[in-house]
Amino acid sequence: MFNKILIANRGEIALRVIRACREMGIASVAVHSTADSDAMHVRMADESVCIGPPSATDSYLSVPAIIAACEITGAQAIHPGYGFLSENASFVQVIEDHGLTFIGPTAEHIRIMGDKISAKDSMKELGVPCVPGSDGGVPTLEDAKRIGAEMGYPVIIKATAGGGGRGMKVAQNADEMESAFLTARAEGKAAFGNAEVYIEKYLTTPRHIEIQVFGDGKGQAVHLGERDCSLQRRHQKVFEEAPGPAISADERARIGKICADAVAKIDYIGAGTIEFLYEKGAFYFIEMNTRLQVEHPVTEAIFGVDLVREQIRVAAGLPMSFGQDDLTINGHAIEVRINAERLPNFAPCPGTVSQYHAPGGLGVRMDSALYTGYAIPPYYDSLIGKLIVHGRDRPEALARLSRALGELIVDGVDTTVPLFDALLCEADVQQGAYTIHWLEKWLDKTFAS
Ligand code: ADP
């Protein structure tokens, strides 16, 4: 086992990893930008190294600075968290070249899954059902128009290298194709340095259902059921739950086995998420994330496992501490993402937190790096906390969420808490009756008047 792990991240996810290290008796190293000198992850880690100025490009994304921090502190392994360098294959390569261990999948798997076309091709080959679409990249507008006509509208044009909801455009009909195609290409080029796009059938009433998988890198893999993350704003998740209210035990077992078998076949190591759109009883693969997800705690809650501990174990060459038969679902869990944003436009709202009080009690977990007096820097994303509740069933989890939101105090900045207070009053949310378009429509309706 490692003696010391460096965490190449900040905020709540850095704390999450430090906590797992501490329970395992492993020393932790925080890295930080000059804007984060007073951040909680720096205070909580055993050691810390300043790796650059506020801009993420020069600090949290600086591979030489992170490798140097490992060498200075003697850390043997790097946990990337999510975002930043967590899905960067060349980072993994550099880590290995320096004789260090990356806590995550191989560079090759990250590369395959990071390109949406090669990801889809390999999933298809592994027997995973996919959204109908173009076979590979679509080079010209003429090709795009031909495919749109063949497949039938609406279609979605996606940047091959896209992520985080960027580089995707919907064309409702042939007239919209030109602008959708050119915009998706331009966004792909600008944000990801790659203008290649592909086309998929646009599903009009799907849910977003994702399967958590975990492999040991030696041909063993399990699934840990699904998460329903259908409540999204601009393709970004805001509310996630497990198990999915619309998924039966039979469906879970069937799609779960397909996913576990697929990752076992490629000797996948560590945590991964296979994302699907789910419509009328059918699953359609959209992408695989080769990292720990923001919403992993809902899975941890219902299965009673520590996914970060497990990531560290398999990275150190140990076997997984559970097999498929050890994994049974207990109750229902919900996570809400609390952002420092001002409603109704969700404008980022950094500033000083004059008072912070985290909710507690049975079945409540608050993953946050806030503290009273903390100045939220304006340079990074606006997630300031994740509130996760666990109950014996969905109604209990909803009641607990409402109670916990009432206890949470974040003064000094605007947050998205009022959004969740309002959502919990909606019959559709109470019943779990939503598709990926529900929240956008609700926001339009609620804030238009
Ligand atoms: P990203 O990598 O940017 O997160 P994804 O491919 O995972 O992109 O898609 C993000 C979201 O976009 C999905 O959760 C869903 O809301 C929407 N989406 C993606 N593909 C389709 C599709 N074929 N039909 C309808 N909605 C889609």
mmCIF file with all atom_site columns, N, CA and C and ligand atoms in Angstrom, residues 116 131-132 156 158 162-168 170 192 198 200-204 206 208 229-230 232 235-237 275-277 286-287 289 436-437, ligand 1:
data_model
loop_
_atom_site.group_PDB
_atom_site.id
_atom_site.type_symbol
_atom_site.label_atom_id
_atom_site.label_alt_id
_atom_site.label_comp_id
_atom_site.label_asym_id
_atom_site.label_entity_id
_atom_site.label_seq_id
_atom_site.pdbx_PDB_ins_code
_atom_site.Cartn_x
_atom_site.Cartn_y
_atom_site.Cartn_z
_atom_site.occupancy
_atom_site.B_iso_or_equiv
_atom_site.pdbx_formal_charge
_atom_site.auth_seq_id
_atom_site.auth_comp_id
_atom_site.auth_asym_id
_atom_site.auth_atom_id
_atom_site.pdbx_PDB_model_num
ATOM   1   N N   . LYS A 1 116 ? -15.539 10.463 -28.153 1.00 0.00 ? 116 LYS A N   1
ATOM   2   C CA  . LYS A 1 116 ? -16.885 9.888  -28.095 1.00 0.00 ? 116 LYS A CA  1
ATOM   3   C C   . LYS A 1 116 ? -17.144 8.880  -29.215 1.00 0.00 ? 116 LYS A C   1
ATOM   4   N N   . VAL A 1 131 ? -27.065 4.783  -28.835 1.00 0.00 ? 131 VAL A N   1
ATOM   5   C CA  . VAL A 1 131 ? -28.041 5.616  -29.552 1.00 0.00 ? 131 VAL A CA  1
ATOM   6   C C   . VAL A 1 131 ? -27.776 5.458  -31.041 1.00 0.00 ? 131 VAL A C   1
ATOM   7   N N   . PRO A 1 132 ? -28.831 5.253  -31.847 1.00 0.00 ? 132 PRO A N   1
ATOM   8   C CA  . PRO A 1 132 ? -28.607 5.173  -33.290 1.00 0.00 ? 132 PRO A CA  1
ATOM   9   C C   . PRO A 1 132 ? -27.972 6.470  -33.791 1.00 0.00 ? 132 PRO A C   1
ATOM   10  N N   . ILE A 1 156 ? -29.083 15.243 -32.906 1.00 0.00 ? 156 ILE A N   1
ATOM   11  C CA  . ILE A 1 156 ? -28.165 16.041 -32.099 1.00 0.00 ? 156 ILE A CA  1
ATOM   12  C C   . ILE A 1 156 ? -26.770 15.903 -32.707 1.00 0.00 ? 156 ILE A C   1
ATOM   13  N N   . LYS A 1 158 ? -22.840 16.323 -32.133 1.00 0.00 ? 158 LYS A N   1
ATOM   14  C CA  . LYS A 1 158 ? -21.968 16.354 -30.952 1.00 0.00 ? 158 LYS A CA  1
ATOM   15  C C   . LYS A 1 158 ? -20.506 16.421 -31.350 1.00 0.00 ? 158 LYS A C   1
ATOM   16  N N   . GLY A 1 162 ? -16.085 16.583 -27.119 1.00 0.00 ? 162 GLY A N   1
ATOM   17  C CA  . GLY A 1 162 ? -16.875 17.417 -26.205 1.00 0.00 ? 162 GLY A CA  1
ATOM   18  C C   . GLY A 1 162 ? -16.997 16.860 -24.798 1.00 0.00 ? 162 GLY A C   1
ATOM   19  N N   . GLY A 1 163 ? -17.493 17.704 -23.911 1.00 0.00 ? 163 GLY A N   1
ATOM   20  C CA  . GLY A 1 163 ? -17.701 17.295 -22.518 1.00 0.00 ? 163 GLY A CA  1
ATOM   21  C C   . GLY A 1 163 ? -18.350 18.436 -21.769 1.00 0.00 ? 163 GLY A C   1
ATOM   22  N N   . GLY A 1 164 ? -18.897 18.081 -20.593 1.00 0.00 ? 164 GLY A N   1
ATOM   23  C CA  . GLY A 1 164 ? -19.508 19.115 -19.749 1.00 0.00 ? 164 GLY A CA  1
ATOM   24  C C   . GLY A 1 164 ? -20.648 19.833 -20.441 1.00 0.00 ? 164 GLY A C   1
ATOM   25  N N   . GLY A 1 165 ? -21.316 19.121 -21.345 1.00 0.00 ? 165 GLY A N   1
ATOM   26  C CA  . GLY A 1 165 ? -22.474 19.714 -22.013 1.00 0.00 ? 165 GLY A CA  1
ATOM   27  C C   . GLY A 1 165 ? -22.119 20.671 -23.140 1.00 0.00 ? 165 GLY A C   1
ATOM   28  N N   . ARG A 1 166 ? -20.819 20.857 -23.415 1.00 0.00 ? 166 ARG A N   1
ATOM   29  C CA  . ARG A 1 166 ? -20.433 21.790 -24.475 1.00 0.00 ? 166 ARG A CA  1
ATOM   30  C C   . ARG A 1 166 ? -20.170 21.047 -25.781 1.00 0.00 ? 166 ARG A C   1
ATOM   31  N N   . GLY A 1 167 ? -20.397 21.759 -26.896 1.00 0.00 ? 167 GLY A N   1
ATOM   32  C CA  . GLY A 1 167 ? -20.169 21.158 -28.203 1.00 0.00 ? 167 GLY A CA  1
ATOM   33  C C   . GLY A 1 167 ? -21.311 20.275 -28.654 1.00 0.00 ? 167 GLY A C   1
ATOM   34  N N   . MET A 1 168 ? -22.530 20.551 -28.196 1.00 0.00 ? 168 MET A N   1
ATOM   35  C CA  . MET A 1 168 ? -23.701 19.764 -28.618 1.00 0.00 ? 168 MET A CA  1
ATOM   36  C C   . MET A 1 168 ? -24.786 20.710 -29.123 1.00 0.00 ? 168 MET A C   1
ATOM   37  N N   . VAL A 1 170 ? -28.770 20.734 -31.156 1.00 0.00 ? 170 VAL A N   1
ATOM   38  C CA  . VAL A 1 170 ? -29.903 19.960 -31.665 1.00 0.00 ? 170 VAL A CA  1
ATOM   39  C C   . VAL A 1 170 ? -30.409 20.622 -32.948 1.00 0.00 ? 170 VAL A C   1
ATOM   40  N N   . PHE A 1 192 ? -12.185 22.381 -27.256 1.00 0.00 ? 192 PHE A N   1
ATOM   41  C CA  . PHE A 1 192 ? -11.455 21.105 -27.116 1.00 0.00 ? 192 PHE A CA  1
ATOM   42  C C   . PHE A 1 192 ? -10.389 20.910 -28.188 1.00 0.00 ? 192 PHE A C   1
ATOM   43  N N   . TYR A 1 198 ? -20.126 14.226 -34.706 1.00 0.00 ? 198 TYR A N   1
ATOM   44  C CA  . TYR A 1 198 ? -20.907 13.089 -35.180 1.00 0.00 ? 198 TYR A CA  1
ATOM   45  C C   . TYR A 1 198 ? -22.373 13.367 -34.876 1.00 0.00 ? 198 TYR A C   1
ATOM   46  N N   . GLU A 1 200 ? -26.329 11.967 -33.763 1.00 0.00 ? 200 GLU A N   1
ATOM   47  C CA  . GLU A 1 200 ? -27.155 10.934 -33.128 1.00 0.00 ? 200 GLU A CA  1
ATOM   48  C C   . GLU A 1 200 ? -28.614 11.307 -33.249 1.00 0.00 ? 200 GLU A C   1
ATOM   49  N N   . LYS A 1 201 ? -29.443 10.307 -33.203 1.00 0.00 ? 201 LYS A N   1
ATOM   50  C CA  . LYS A 1 201 ? -30.876 10.542 -33.086 1.00 0.00 ? 201 LYS A CA  1
ATOM   51  C C   . LYS A 1 201 ? -31.095 11.299 -31.782 1.00 0.00 ? 201 LYS A C   1
ATOM   52  N N   . TYR A 1 202 ? -31.911 12.349 -31.804 1.00 0.00 ? 202 TYR A N   1
ATOM   53  C CA  . TYR A 1 202 ? -32.192 13.099 -30.577 1.00 0.00 ? 202 TYR A CA  1
ATOM   54  C C   . TYR A 1 202 ? -33.416 12.484 -29.916 1.00 0.00 ? 202 TYR A C   1
ATOM   55  N N   . LEU A 1 203 ? -33.223 11.958 -28.719 1.00 0.00 ? 203 LEU A N   1
ATOM   56  C CA  . LEU A 1 203 ? -34.340 11.336 -28.004 1.00 0.00 ? 203 LEU A CA  1
ATOM   57  C C   . LEU A 1 203 ? -35.130 12.433 -27.296 1.00 0.00 ? 203 LEU A C   1
ATOM   58  N N   . THR A 1 204 ? -36.459 12.394 -27.409 1.00 0.00 ? 204 THR A N   1
ATOM   59  C CA  . THR A 1 204 ? -37.242 13.537 -26.923 1.00 0.00 ? 204 THR A CA  1
ATOM   60  C C   . THR A 1 204 ? -37.712 13.395 -25.477 1.00 0.00 ? 204 THR A C   1
ATOM   61  N N   . PRO A 1 206 ? -36.151 11.141 -22.859 1.00 0.00 ? 206 PRO A N   1
ATOM   62  C CA  . PRO A 1 206 ? -35.376 10.155 -22.095 1.00 0.00 ? 206 PRO A CA  1
ATOM   63  C C   . PRO A 1 206 ? -35.080 10.591 -20.660 1.00 0.00 ? 206 PRO A C   1
ATOM   64  N N   . HIS A 1 208 ? -31.806 10.321 -17.874 1.00 0.00 ? 208 HIS A N   1
ATOM   65  C CA  . HIS A 1 208 ? -30.357 10.066 -17.859 1.00 0.00 ? 208 HIS A CA  1
ATOM   66  C C   . HIS A 1 208 ? -30.111 9.030  -16.761 1.00 0.00 ? 208 HIS A C   1
ATOM   67  N N   . CYS A 1 229 ? -29.938 10.796 -13.107 1.00 0.00 ? 229 CYS A N   1
ATOM   68  C CA  . CYS A 1 229 ? -29.475 12.196 -13.057 1.00 0.00 ? 229 CYS A CA  1
ATOM   69  C C   . CYS A 1 229 ? -30.220 12.996 -14.103 1.00 0.00 ? 229 CYS A C   1
ATOM   70  N N   . SER A 1 230 ? -31.521 12.789 -14.195 1.00 0.00 ? 230 SER A N   1
ATOM   71  C CA  . SER A 1 230 ? -32.291 13.430 -15.262 1.00 0.00 ? 230 SER A CA  1
ATOM   72  C C   . SER A 1 230 ? -32.510 14.911 -15.030 1.00 0.00 ? 230 SER A C   1
ATOM   73  N N   . GLN A 1 232 ? -31.490 18.165 -15.044 1.00 0.00 ? 232 GLN A N   1
ATOM   74  C CA  . GLN A 1 232 ? -30.307 18.847 -15.559 1.00 0.00 ? 232 GLN A CA  1
ATOM   75  C C   . GLN A 1 232 ? -30.666 20.240 -16.049 1.00 0.00 ? 232 GLN A C   1
ATOM   76  N N   . HIS A 1 235 ? -27.580 20.671 -19.708 1.00 0.00 ? 235 HIS A N   1
ATOM   77  C CA  . HIS A 1 235 ? -26.881 19.387 -19.742 1.00 0.00 ? 235 HIS A CA  1
ATOM   78  C C   . HIS A 1 235 ? -25.994 19.154 -18.519 1.00 0.00 ? 235 HIS A C   1
ATOM   79  N N   . GLN A 1 236 ? -26.174 19.958 -17.473 1.00 0.00 ? 236 GLN A N   1
ATOM   80  C CA  . GLN A 1 236 ? -25.399 19.768 -16.239 1.00 0.00 ? 236 GLN A CA  1
ATOM   81  C C   . GLN A 1 236 ? -26.337 19.242 -15.164 1.00 0.00 ? 236 GLN A C   1
ATOM   82  N N   . LYS A 1 237 ? -25.882 18.210 -14.448 1.00 0.00 ? 237 LYS A N   1
ATOM   83  C CA  . LYS A 1 237 ? -26.727 17.594 -13.425 1.00 0.00 ? 237 LYS A CA  1
ATOM   84  C C   . LYS A 1 237 ? -26.850 18.494 -12.194 1.00 0.00 ? 237 LYS A C   1
ATOM   85  N N   . GLU A 1 275 ? -22.747 5.971  -19.090 1.00 0.00 ? 275 GLU A N   1
ATOM   86  C CA  . GLU A 1 275 ? -23.955 6.802  -19.114 1.00 0.00 ? 275 GLU A CA  1
ATOM   87  C C   . GLU A 1 275 ? -24.882 6.393  -20.258 1.00 0.00 ? 275 GLU A C   1
ATOM   88  N N   . PHE A 1 276 ? -26.173 6.359  -19.927 1.00 0.00 ? 276 PHE A N   1
ATOM   89  C CA  . PHE A 1 276 ? -27.194 5.989  -20.904 1.00 0.00 ? 276 PHE A CA  1
ATOM   90  C C   . PHE A 1 276 ? -28.312 7.010  -20.908 1.00 0.00 ? 276 PHE A C   1
ATOM   91  N N   . LEU A 1 277 ? -28.975 7.097  -22.045 1.00 0.00 ? 277 LEU A N   1
ATOM   92  C CA  . LEU A 1 277 ? -30.299 7.684  -22.051 1.00 0.00 ? 277 LEU A CA  1
ATOM   93  C C   . LEU A 1 277 ? -31.249 6.491  -22.010 1.00 0.00 ? 277 LEU A C   1
ATOM   94  N N   . ILE A 1 286 ? -24.467 6.744  -24.107 1.00 0.00 ? 286 ILE A N   1
ATOM   95  C CA  . ILE A 1 286 ? -23.981 8.020  -24.665 1.00 0.00 ? 286 ILE A CA  1
ATOM   96  C C   . ILE A 1 286 ? -22.495 8.243  -24.417 1.00 0.00 ? 286 ILE A C   1
ATOM   97  N N   . GLU A 1 287 ? -22.011 7.945  -23.204 1.00 0.00 ? 287 GLU A N   1
ATOM   98  C CA  . GLU A 1 287 ? -20.566 8.098  -22.998 1.00 0.00 ? 287 GLU A CA  1
ATOM   99  C C   . GLU A 1 287 ? -20.130 7.379  -21.738 1.00 0.00 ? 287 GLU A C   1
ATOM   100 N N   . ASN A 1 289 ? -17.505 7.808  -18.440 1.00 0.00 ? 289 ASN A N   1
ATOM   101 C CA  . ASN A 1 289 ? -16.584 8.658  -17.686 1.00 0.00 ? 289 ASN A CA  1
ATOM   102 C C   . ASN A 1 289 ? -15.616 7.767  -16.920 1.00 0.00 ? 289 ASN A C   1
ATOM   103 N N   . ILE A 1 436 ? -35.049 14.272 -19.019 1.00 0.00 ? 436 ILE A N   1
ATOM   104 C CA  . ILE A 1 436 ? -33.926 15.221 -18.993 1.00 0.00 ? 436 ILE A CA  1
ATOM   105 C C   . ILE A 1 436 ? -34.355 16.647 -19.356 1.00 0.00 ? 436 ILE A C   1
ATOM   106 N N   . HIS A 1 437 ? -35.569 16.816 -19.874 1.00 0.00 ? 437 HIS A N   1
ATOM   107 C CA  . HIS A 1 437 ? -36.012 18.160 -20.267 1.00 0.00 ? 437 HIS A CA  1
ATOM   108 C C   . HIS A 1 437 ? -36.888 18.830 -19.219 1.00 0.00 ? 437 HIS A C   1
HETATM 109 P P1  . ADP B 2 .   ? -21.139 15.587 -22.090 1.00 0.00 ? 1   ADP B P1  1
HETATM 110 O O1  . ADP B 2 .   ? -19.908 14.789 -22.344 1.00 0.00 ? 1   ADP B O1  1
HETATM 111 O O2  . ADP B 2 .   ? -20.987 16.993 -22.565 1.00 0.00 ? 1   ADP B O2  1
HETATM 112 O O3  . ADP B 2 .   ? -21.671 15.467 -20.706 1.00 0.00 ? 1   ADP B O3  1
HETATM 113 P P2  . ADP B 2 .   ? -23.113 13.654 -23.047 1.00 0.00 ? 1   ADP B P2  1
HETATM 114 O O4  . ADP B 2 .   ? -22.949 12.930 -24.320 1.00 0.00 ? 1   ADP B O4  1
HETATM 115 O O5  . ADP B 2 .   ? -22.857 12.876 -21.796 1.00 0.00 ? 1   ADP B O5  1
HETATM 116 O O6  . ADP B 2 .   ? -22.223 14.985 -23.087 1.00 0.00 ? 1   ADP B O6  1
HETATM 117 O O7  . ADP B 2 .   ? -24.557 14.254 -22.953 1.00 0.00 ? 1   ADP B O7  1
HETATM 118 C C1  . ADP B 2 .   ? -24.942 15.140 -21.910 1.00 0.00 ? 1   ADP B C1  1
HETATM 119 C C2  . ADP B 2 .   ? -26.441 15.316 -21.868 1.00 0.00 ? 1   ADP B C2  1
HETATM 120 O O8  . ADP B 2 .   ? -26.936 15.775 -23.163 1.00 0.00 ? 1   ADP B O8  1
HETATM 121 C C3  . ADP B 2 .   ? -27.227 14.057 -21.604 1.00 0.00 ? 1   ADP B C3  1
HETATM 122 O O9  . ADP B 2 .   ? -27.327 13.770 -20.222 1.00 0.00 ? 1   ADP B O9  1
HETATM 123 C C4  . ADP B 2 .   ? -28.575 14.427 -22.213 1.00 0.00 ? 1   ADP B C4  1
HETATM 124 O O10 . ADP B 2 .   ? -29.246 15.330 -21.353 1.00 0.00 ? 1   ADP B O10 1
HETATM 125 C C5  . ADP B 2 .   ? -28.194 15.193 -23.465 1.00 0.00 ? 1   ADP B C5  1
HETATM 126 N N1  . ADP B 2 .   ? -28.074 14.287 -24.637 1.00 0.00 ? 1   ADP B N1  1
HETATM 127 C C6  . ADP B 2 .   ? -26.941 13.705 -25.105 1.00 0.00 ? 1   ADP B C6  1
HETATM 128 N N2  . ADP B 2 .   ? -27.181 12.923 -26.176 1.00 0.00 ? 1   ADP B N2  1
HETATM 129 C C7  . ADP B 2 .   ? -28.514 13.004 -26.429 1.00 0.00 ? 1   ADP B C7  1
HETATM 130 C C8  . ADP B 2 .   ? -29.404 12.412 -27.400 1.00 0.00 ? 1   ADP B C8  1
HETATM 131 N N3  . ADP B 2 .   ? -28.961 11.574 -28.358 1.00 0.00 ? 1   ADP B N3  1
HETATM 132 N N4  . ADP B 2 .   ? -30.716 12.715 -27.322 1.00 0.00 ? 1   ADP B N4  1
HETATM 133 C C9  . ADP B 2 .   ? -31.172 13.557 -26.354 1.00 0.00 ? 1   ADP B C9  1
HETATM 134 N N5  . ADP B 2 .   ? -30.406 14.144 -25.432 1.00 0.00 ? 1   ADP B N5  1
HETATM 135 C C10 . ADP B 2 .   ? -29.084 13.892 -25.440 1.00 0.00 ? 1   ADP B C10 1
#
